[in-house]
Coordinates of C-alpha atoms and ligand atoms in Angstrom, one line a residue:
M1 CA 48.5 68.2 52.9
A2 CA 51.9 70.0 52.6
A3 CA 54.1 69.9 55.7
K4 CA 53.9 73.1 57.8
N5 CA 57.0 75.3 58.0
I6 CA 58.0 76.4 61.5
L7 CA 60.7 79.0 62.3
V8 CA 62.3 78.2 65.6
T9 CA 64.4 81.0 67.2
G10 CA 66.9 79.7 69.8
G11 CA 66.4 76.2 68.4
A12 CA 70.0 75.2 69.2
G13 CA 69.5 75.7 72.9
Y14 CA 68.3 73.4 75.6
I15 CA 64.5 73.5 75.3
G16 CA 64.7 74.5 71.6
S17 CA 66.7 71.5 70.5
H18 CA 64.3 69.0 72.2
T19 CA 61.3 70.8 70.7
V20 CA 62.9 70.8 67.2
L21 CA 63.4 67.1 67.4
Q22 CA 59.8 66.5 68.3
L23 CA 58.6 68.9 65.5
L24 CA 60.6 66.9 63.0
Q25 CA 59.2 63.6 64.3
E26 CA 55.7 65.1 64.0
G27 CA 56.3 65.9 60.3
F28 CA 57.0 69.6 60.4
C29 CA 59.7 71.4 58.4
V30 CA 61.9 73.5 60.6
V31 CA 64.2 76.4 60.2
V32 CA 66.3 77.2 63.2
V33 CA 67.6 80.7 63.8
D34 CA 70.2 81.0 66.6
N35 CA 73.3 83.1 67.2
L36 CA 74.9 80.2 69.2
D37 CA 75.5 82.7 72.1
N38 CA 74.6 80.0 74.6
S39 CA 74.6 76.8 72.5
S40 CA 76.5 74.8 70.0
E41 CA 75.9 73.8 66.4
E42 CA 76.7 70.2 67.6
A43 CA 73.2 70.2 69.1
I44 CA 71.7 70.7 65.7
R45 CA 73.8 68.0 64.2
R46 CA 72.7 65.5 66.8
V47 CA 69.0 66.5 66.4
V48 CA 69.4 65.7 62.6
Q49 CA 70.9 62.3 63.5
L50 CA 68.2 61.5 66.0
A51 CA 65.4 62.5 63.6
G52 CA 66.6 59.9 61.0
D53 CA 64.9 60.5 57.7
A54 CA 63.1 63.6 59.0
G55 CA 66.4 65.2 59.6
K56 CA 66.4 66.4 56.0
N57 CA 63.6 68.7 57.0
L58 CA 65.8 70.8 59.3
S59 CA 67.9 73.8 58.3
F60 CA 69.9 76.1 60.4
A61 CA 70.8 79.8 60.0
K62 CA 73.4 81.3 62.4
V63 CA 71.7 84.7 62.8
D64 CA 71.2 87.1 65.6
L65 CA 67.6 88.1 65.9
R66 CA 68.6 91.8 66.1
D67 CA 70.2 91.6 62.7
K68 CA 67.2 92.8 60.8
E69 CA 68.6 92.3 57.3
E70 CA 69.7 88.7 57.9
L71 CA 66.5 87.9 59.7
N72 CA 64.4 89.2 56.8
K73 CA 66.5 87.0 54.4
V74 CA 65.4 84.0 56.4
F75 CA 61.7 85.1 56.2
A76 CA 62.1 85.7 52.5
S77 CA 63.5 82.2 51.9
K78 CA 60.2 80.4 52.9
K79 CA 56.6 81.0 53.8
F80 CA 56.4 80.2 57.5
D81 CA 53.2 79.0 59.0
A82 CA 54.2 79.8 62.6
V83 CA 57.2 80.9 64.8
I84 CA 58.3 79.3 68.1
H85 CA 60.4 82.0 69.9
F86 CA 62.9 80.6 72.4
A87 CA 65.8 82.9 71.7
G88 CA 66.8 85.0 74.7
L89 CA 69.3 85.3 77.5
K90 CA 68.1 83.7 80.7
A91 CA 70.6 84.0 83.6
V92 CA 68.8 85.9 86.4
G93 CA 72.0 87.0 88.2
E94 CA 73.7 88.2 85.0
S95 CA 70.5 90.2 84.2
V96 CA 70.9 92.1 87.5
Q97 CA 74.6 92.8 86.6
K98 CA 74.0 93.7 83.0
P99 CA 70.4 94.9 82.6
L100 CA 71.0 96.7 79.3
L101 CA 72.4 93.5 77.7
Y102 CA 69.2 91.7 78.7
Y103 CA 66.8 94.5 77.6
N104 CA 68.7 94.8 74.3
N105 CA 69.0 91.1 73.5
N106 CA 65.5 90.0 74.7
L107 CA 63.4 93.0 73.9
V108 CA 65.1 94.3 70.7
G109 CA 65.4 90.7 69.5
T110 CA 61.7 90.1 70.0
I111 CA 60.6 93.4 68.5
T112 CA 62.8 92.8 65.4
L113 CA 61.3 89.3 65.1
L114 CA 57.7 90.6 65.4
E115 CA 58.4 93.3 62.8
A116 CA 59.8 90.7 60.4
M117 CA 56.8 88.4 61.0
T118 CA 54.4 91.3 60.3
A119 CA 56.3 92.3 57.1
H120 CA 56.1 88.7 55.8
G121 CA 52.5 88.0 56.9
C122 CA 53.3 85.3 59.5
K123 CA 51.1 86.0 62.5
K124 CA 51.1 82.8 64.6
L125 CA 53.5 82.8 67.5
V126 CA 54.4 80.6 70.5
F127 CA 56.5 82.5 73.0
S128 CA 58.7 81.1 75.9
S129 CA 57.6 82.9 79.0
S130 CA 58.4 81.8 82.5
A131 CA 57.0 81.1 85.9
T132 CA 59.3 83.9 87.0
V133 CA 56.4 86.3 86.1
Y134 CA 54.6 85.1 89.3
G135 CA 57.4 86.5 91.5
W136 CA 56.9 85.2 95.0
P137 CA 53.4 83.9 94.4
K138 CA 50.7 84.8 96.9
Q139 CA 49.1 81.4 96.5
V140 CA 50.0 78.0 95.0
P141 CA 49.3 76.3 92.7
C142 CA 49.9 79.3 90.4
T143 CA 47.0 79.9 88.1
E144 CA 47.4 81.9 85.0
E145 CA 45.3 84.7 86.5
L146 CA 47.6 85.4 89.5
P147 CA 49.1 88.9 89.7
L148 CA 52.4 89.3 87.9
S149 CA 55.6 90.9 89.0
A150 CA 59.3 91.0 88.1
A151 CA 62.0 90.5 90.6
N152 CA 64.9 91.2 88.1
P153 CA 65.6 92.5 84.6
Y154 CA 65.3 89.0 83.1
G155 CA 61.8 88.6 84.5
R156 CA 60.9 92.1 83.4
T157 CA 61.8 91.2 79.8
K158 CA 59.3 88.3 80.0
L159 CA 56.6 90.6 81.4
V160 CA 57.2 93.3 78.8
I161 CA 57.2 90.7 75.9
E162 CA 54.0 89.2 77.2
D163 CA 52.4 92.7 77.1
I164 CA 53.8 93.5 73.7
C165 CA 52.2 90.3 72.4
R166 CA 48.8 91.2 74.0
D167 CA 49.1 94.7 72.4
I168 CA 49.9 93.6 68.9
Q169 CA 47.1 91.0 69.0
K170 CA 44.6 93.7 70.2
S171 CA 45.8 95.9 67.3
D172 CA 45.4 93.2 64.6
S173 CA 43.1 90.3 65.2
E174 CA 44.9 88.2 62.6
W175 CA 47.6 87.5 65.2
K176 CA 47.2 84.3 67.1
I177 CA 49.7 84.0 70.0
I178 CA 50.3 81.5 72.8
L179 CA 52.4 82.5 75.8
L180 CA 53.8 79.4 77.6
R181 CA 54.9 80.0 81.1
Y182 CA 57.5 77.2 81.9
F183 CA 58.1 76.1 85.4
N184 CA 61.5 74.3 85.9
P185 CA 62.6 72.3 82.9
V186 CA 65.1 69.5 83.6
G187 CA 66.1 66.1 82.2
A188 CA 67.2 65.3 78.7
H189 CA 66.2 63.3 75.7
P190 CA 66.2 59.6 76.7
S191 CA 68.9 58.9 74.0
G192 CA 71.3 60.9 76.1
C193 CA 72.5 62.6 72.9
I194 CA 71.1 66.0 73.5
G195 CA 70.7 67.9 76.8
E196 CA 71.4 71.1 78.7
D197 CA 75.0 72.5 78.3
P198 CA 75.1 75.8 80.0
H199 CA 78.1 78.0 79.4
G200 CA 80.0 79.1 82.6
T201 CA 78.8 78.3 86.1
P202 CA 75.3 76.9 86.1
N203 CA 72.7 79.1 87.8
N204 CA 70.1 76.4 88.1
L205 CA 69.8 73.4 90.4
M206 CA 69.9 70.4 88.1
P207 CA 72.8 71.4 85.8
F208 CA 74.8 72.2 89.0
I209 CA 74.0 68.8 90.5
Q210 CA 75.0 67.2 87.2
Q211 CA 78.4 68.9 87.2
V212 CA 79.0 67.7 90.8
A213 CA 78.1 64.2 89.9
V214 CA 80.6 64.1 87.0
G215 CA 83.3 65.6 89.1
R216 CA 83.5 69.1 87.6
R217 CA 82.4 70.7 90.9
S218 CA 83.0 69.6 94.4
A219 CA 79.7 70.2 96.2
L220 CA 76.2 71.7 95.7
T221 CA 75.4 74.8 97.7
V222 CA 71.8 74.5 99.1
Y223 CA 70.4 78.0 99.2
G224 CA 68.1 78.2 102.2
T225 CA 67.2 75.6 104.8
D226 CA 64.7 77.6 106.8
Y227 CA 61.8 77.9 104.4
S228 CA 58.3 76.8 105.6
T229 CA 58.5 73.7 103.5
K230 CA 58.7 69.9 104.4
D231 CA 62.5 69.9 104.8
G232 CA 63.2 73.7 104.9
T233 CA 64.5 73.9 101.3
G234 CA 62.9 75.6 98.4
V235 CA 60.1 73.9 96.5
R236 CA 59.7 74.0 92.7
D237 CA 57.7 72.3 89.9
Y238 CA 60.3 70.4 87.8
I239 CA 59.1 69.3 84.4
H240 CA 60.8 66.9 82.0
V241 CA 62.1 68.8 78.9
V242 CA 60.5 66.1 76.6
D243 CA 57.1 66.9 78.2
L244 CA 57.8 70.6 77.8
A245 CA 58.6 70.0 74.1
D246 CA 55.3 68.1 73.7
G247 CA 53.5 71.2 75.2
H248 CA 54.8 73.2 72.2
I249 CA 53.4 70.7 69.7
A250 CA 50.1 71.0 71.6
A251 CA 50.3 74.8 71.4
L252 CA 50.9 74.8 67.7
G253 CA 48.0 72.5 67.2
K254 CA 45.8 75.0 69.1
L255 CA 47.1 77.9 66.9
F256 CA 46.3 76.0 63.7
Q257 CA 42.9 74.6 64.8
D258 CA 41.3 77.3 66.9
N259 CA 40.1 80.2 64.9
C260 CA 38.9 82.1 67.9
I261 CA 42.2 82.2 69.8
G262 CA 43.7 85.6 70.3
C263 CA 46.5 85.9 72.8
E264 CA 46.3 83.1 75.4
V265 CA 48.6 82.1 78.2
Y266 CA 49.3 78.6 79.6
N267 CA 51.4 77.2 82.4
L268 CA 53.6 74.3 81.5
G269 CA 54.4 72.4 84.7
T270 CA 53.4 69.2 86.4
G271 CA 51.4 70.6 89.3
K272 CA 53.7 68.9 91.8
G273 CA 56.2 70.6 94.2
T274 CA 59.6 69.0 95.0
S275 CA 62.2 70.3 97.4
V276 CA 65.9 70.8 96.7
L277 CA 66.7 67.9 99.1
E278 CA 64.2 65.6 97.4
I279 CA 65.8 66.3 94.0
V280 CA 69.3 65.6 95.5
T281 CA 68.1 62.3 96.9
A282 CA 66.4 61.3 93.6
F283 CA 69.5 62.2 91.6
E284 CA 71.7 60.2 94.0
K285 CA 69.5 57.2 93.5
A286 CA 69.4 57.6 89.7
S287 CA 73.1 58.1 89.3
G288 CA 74.6 56.1 92.2
K289 CA 76.7 59.1 93.0
K290 CA 76.9 61.0 96.3
I291 CA 76.3 64.7 96.0
P292 CA 78.2 66.6 98.8
L293 CA 76.1 69.5 100.1
I294 CA 77.0 72.8 101.6
M295 CA 74.1 74.3 103.5
A296 CA 73.9 78.0 103.0
S297 CA 71.6 81.0 103.5
R298 CA 68.8 81.9 101.1
R299 CA 69.6 83.1 97.6
P300 CA 68.3 86.7 97.2
G301 CA 65.2 87.0 95.1
D302 CA 64.2 83.3 95.5
A303 CA 60.6 82.4 96.2
E304 CA 59.7 79.7 98.8
I305 CA 57.2 77.5 97.0
V306 CA 56.3 77.7 93.3
Y307 CA 54.3 75.1 91.4
A308 CA 51.8 75.3 88.6
S309 CA 48.1 74.9 88.2
T310 CA 48.0 72.7 85.1
E311 CA 44.2 72.7 84.6
K312 CA 44.1 75.3 81.8
A313 CA 46.7 73.5 79.7
E314 CA 45.1 70.1 80.3
H315 CA 41.7 71.3 79.4
E316 CA 42.4 73.6 76.5
L317 CA 45.6 72.2 75.0
K318 CA 44.8 68.6 75.9
W319 CA 48.3 68.3 77.2
R320 CA 49.7 67.0 80.5
A321 CA 53.2 66.1 81.7
K322 CA 53.9 62.4 81.8
H323 CA 57.3 62.0 83.5
G324 CA 58.0 61.9 87.2
I325 CA 61.1 63.1 89.1
M326 CA 62.9 59.7 88.9
E327 CA 62.6 59.7 85.1
M328 CA 63.8 63.3 85.0
C329 CA 66.9 62.4 87.1
R330 CA 67.5 59.2 85.1
D331 CA 67.6 61.0 81.8
Q332 CA 69.6 63.9 83.2
W333 CA 72.2 61.4 84.4
N334 CA 72.2 59.4 81.1
W335 CA 73.0 62.7 79.3
A336 CA 75.6 63.8 81.9
S337 CA 77.4 60.5 82.1
R338 CA 77.7 60.2 78.3
N339 CA 78.6 63.8 77.8
P340 CA 80.3 65.0 81.0
W341 CA 81.5 68.1 79.2
G342 CA 78.2 68.7 77.3
Y343 CA 78.8 69.3 73.6
G344 CA 82.4 70.4 74.3
S345 CA 85.5 69.2 75.9
P346 CA 87.5 70.0 79.1
E347 CA 89.5 72.5 77.0
S348 CA 86.4 74.2 75.7
H349 CA 85.1 74.7 79.2
S350 CA 88.4 75.9 80.7
Ligands
LIG401 P1 69.2 78.3 76.1 O1 70.1 79.4 76.5 O2 69.7 76.9 76.1 O3 68.6 78.6 74.7 C1 68.3 79.9 74.2 C2 68.9 80.0 72.8 O4 68.7 81.3 72.2 C3 70.4 79.8 72.8 O5 70.7 78.8 71.8 C4 71.0 81.1 72.4 O6 72.2 81.0 71.7 C5 69.9 81.7 71.6 N1 69.9 83.2 71.5 C6 70.0 84.1 72.6 N2 69.9 85.3 72.1 C7 69.8 85.3 70.8 C8 69.7 86.2 69.8 N3 69.7 87.6 70.0 N4 69.6 85.8 68.5 C9 69.6 84.5 68.2 N5 69.7 83.6 69.1 C10 69.8 83.9 70.4 O7 67.9 78.5 77.0 P2 66.7 77.5 77.2 O8 66.7 76.9 78.6 O9 66.5 76.6 76.1 O10 65.5 78.6 77.2 C11 64.7 78.9 76.1 C12 63.7 80.0 76.4 O11 62.9 79.5 77.5 C13 64.4 81.3 76.9 O12 63.6 82.3 76.3 C14 64.2 81.2 78.4 O13 64.1 82.5 78.9 C15 62.9 80.5 78.5 N6 62.8 79.8 79.8 C16 63.7 78.9 80.2 C17 63.6 78.3 81.5 C18 64.7 77.4 82.0 O14 64.8 77.1 83.2 N7 65.5 76.7 81.1 C19 62.5 78.6 82.3 C20 61.6 79.5 81.9 C21 61.7 80.1 80.6
LIG402 N1 69.2 76.0 94.3 C1 70.2 75.6 95.2 N2 71.5 75.6 94.7 C2 71.8 75.9 93.5 C3 70.8 76.3 92.6 C4 69.5 76.3 93.0 O1 69.9 75.3 96.3 O2 73.0 75.9 93.2 C5 67.8 76.0 94.7 C6 67.1 77.4 94.6 O3 67.4 78.1 95.8 C7 65.7 77.0 94.4 C8 65.7 75.7 93.6 O4 67.1 75.2 93.8 O5 65.1 76.7 95.6 C9 65.6 75.9 92.1 O6 66.5 76.9 91.7 P1 66.7 77.1 90.1 O7 67.7 78.2 90.0 O8 67.0 75.9 89.4 O9 65.3 77.6 89.6 P2 64.4 78.8 90.0 O10 63.0 78.3 90.2 O11 65.0 79.7 91.0 O12 64.4 79.7 88.6 C10 64.3 79.0 87.3 C11 65.0 79.9 86.3 C12 64.2 81.1 86.1 C13 62.8 80.8 85.8 C14 62.2 79.9 86.8 C15 60.8 79.5 86.5 O13 66.3 80.3 86.7 O14 64.7 81.9 85.0 O15 63.0 78.7 87.0 O16 60.8 78.9 85.3 F1 62.1 81.9 85.6

């Protein structure tokens, strides 16, 4: 059987690059579309190296999804069997400061993509949604049926895109769509060659800890020590990015094998909650580095405890996360210590 062609938007980014590598290893042919707004072409080069022989099945187009003409050229170049759509802006704080940037990039980008897919008869989609759509969940673990809300423009783009997907599937039953709600992706490929390299000050916990460990920042600020949790700090469901990438392979499998699927949503998490202080302790153990802490008040908009119900994904996608917190920290440190400046250099980060 001929290898399936997958278009991956945002494939040069953190989760995208790990997923592209796994797609190549599973025998798919991949075309990445990315405008490199928050990533580097070096990630693509490293994925090609890591994939060995299968690296020849990857091609890259530096295209902004909102550029209809260029995007249509990509679709005209090949018949795609499915699209995995990672591309989007994701910094919560920035989305509050610049809502139009987020609505334009994430919504217009997605609509342009869906129009191009329709025009070229490609109607299978996996979309990167987020646990952010659960807001401050009324109960944990978060099941897929919980009420949804948006605490900021970034989260609202995820809610709107989920709705758009449900609407287009209702309008045309040929569409098969899987919405994946990621919990907190961390870690890196065990080779230490690819990992997360955020531009600017990291918003998220693990990249911040990593930059303290390599000496780029002096201390971690712990946001909130008075939550009703085991040690007073916020609790999240951290998931190894390699497990998350596997979840996309499982989702594609479902799209190709299940004729009855319409638009389905799955959580991708581990089902386990870990506090900020527990992560710090695990990272210190994995790296042998001390992480100085500054205890501070809560970060506005943060929930107290968020972790996934994993039953639906386990049952219907036959997928479950395999890695624990220590492996996540070990692989994060392996990437960080080999690449203290990510894909760049001290100059490129100054
Ligand atoms: P990332 O920033 O590393 O990757 C996103 C990629 O999309 C980048 O390479 C960026 O250059 C590209 N991109 C952005 N706008 C584009 C556009 N208009 N056209 C073409 N390319 C564009 O982020 P990530 O962590 O890999 O996240 C991937 C997806 O998963 C995002 O949609 C994000 O919202 C979602 N998500 C991430 C997390 C997380 O904590 N990392 C959690 C939940 C959901
Ligand atoms: N935290 C700190 N200090 C920091 C950064 C984070 O104490 O410098 C704490 C937060 O208060 C929270 C926990 O670490 O308790 C995790 O925070 P992150 O910012 O890493 O993750 P969030 O769960 O707040 O949000 C992330 C993404 C969202 C996404 C969500 C679910 O930023 O976009 O995970 O996937 F929607």
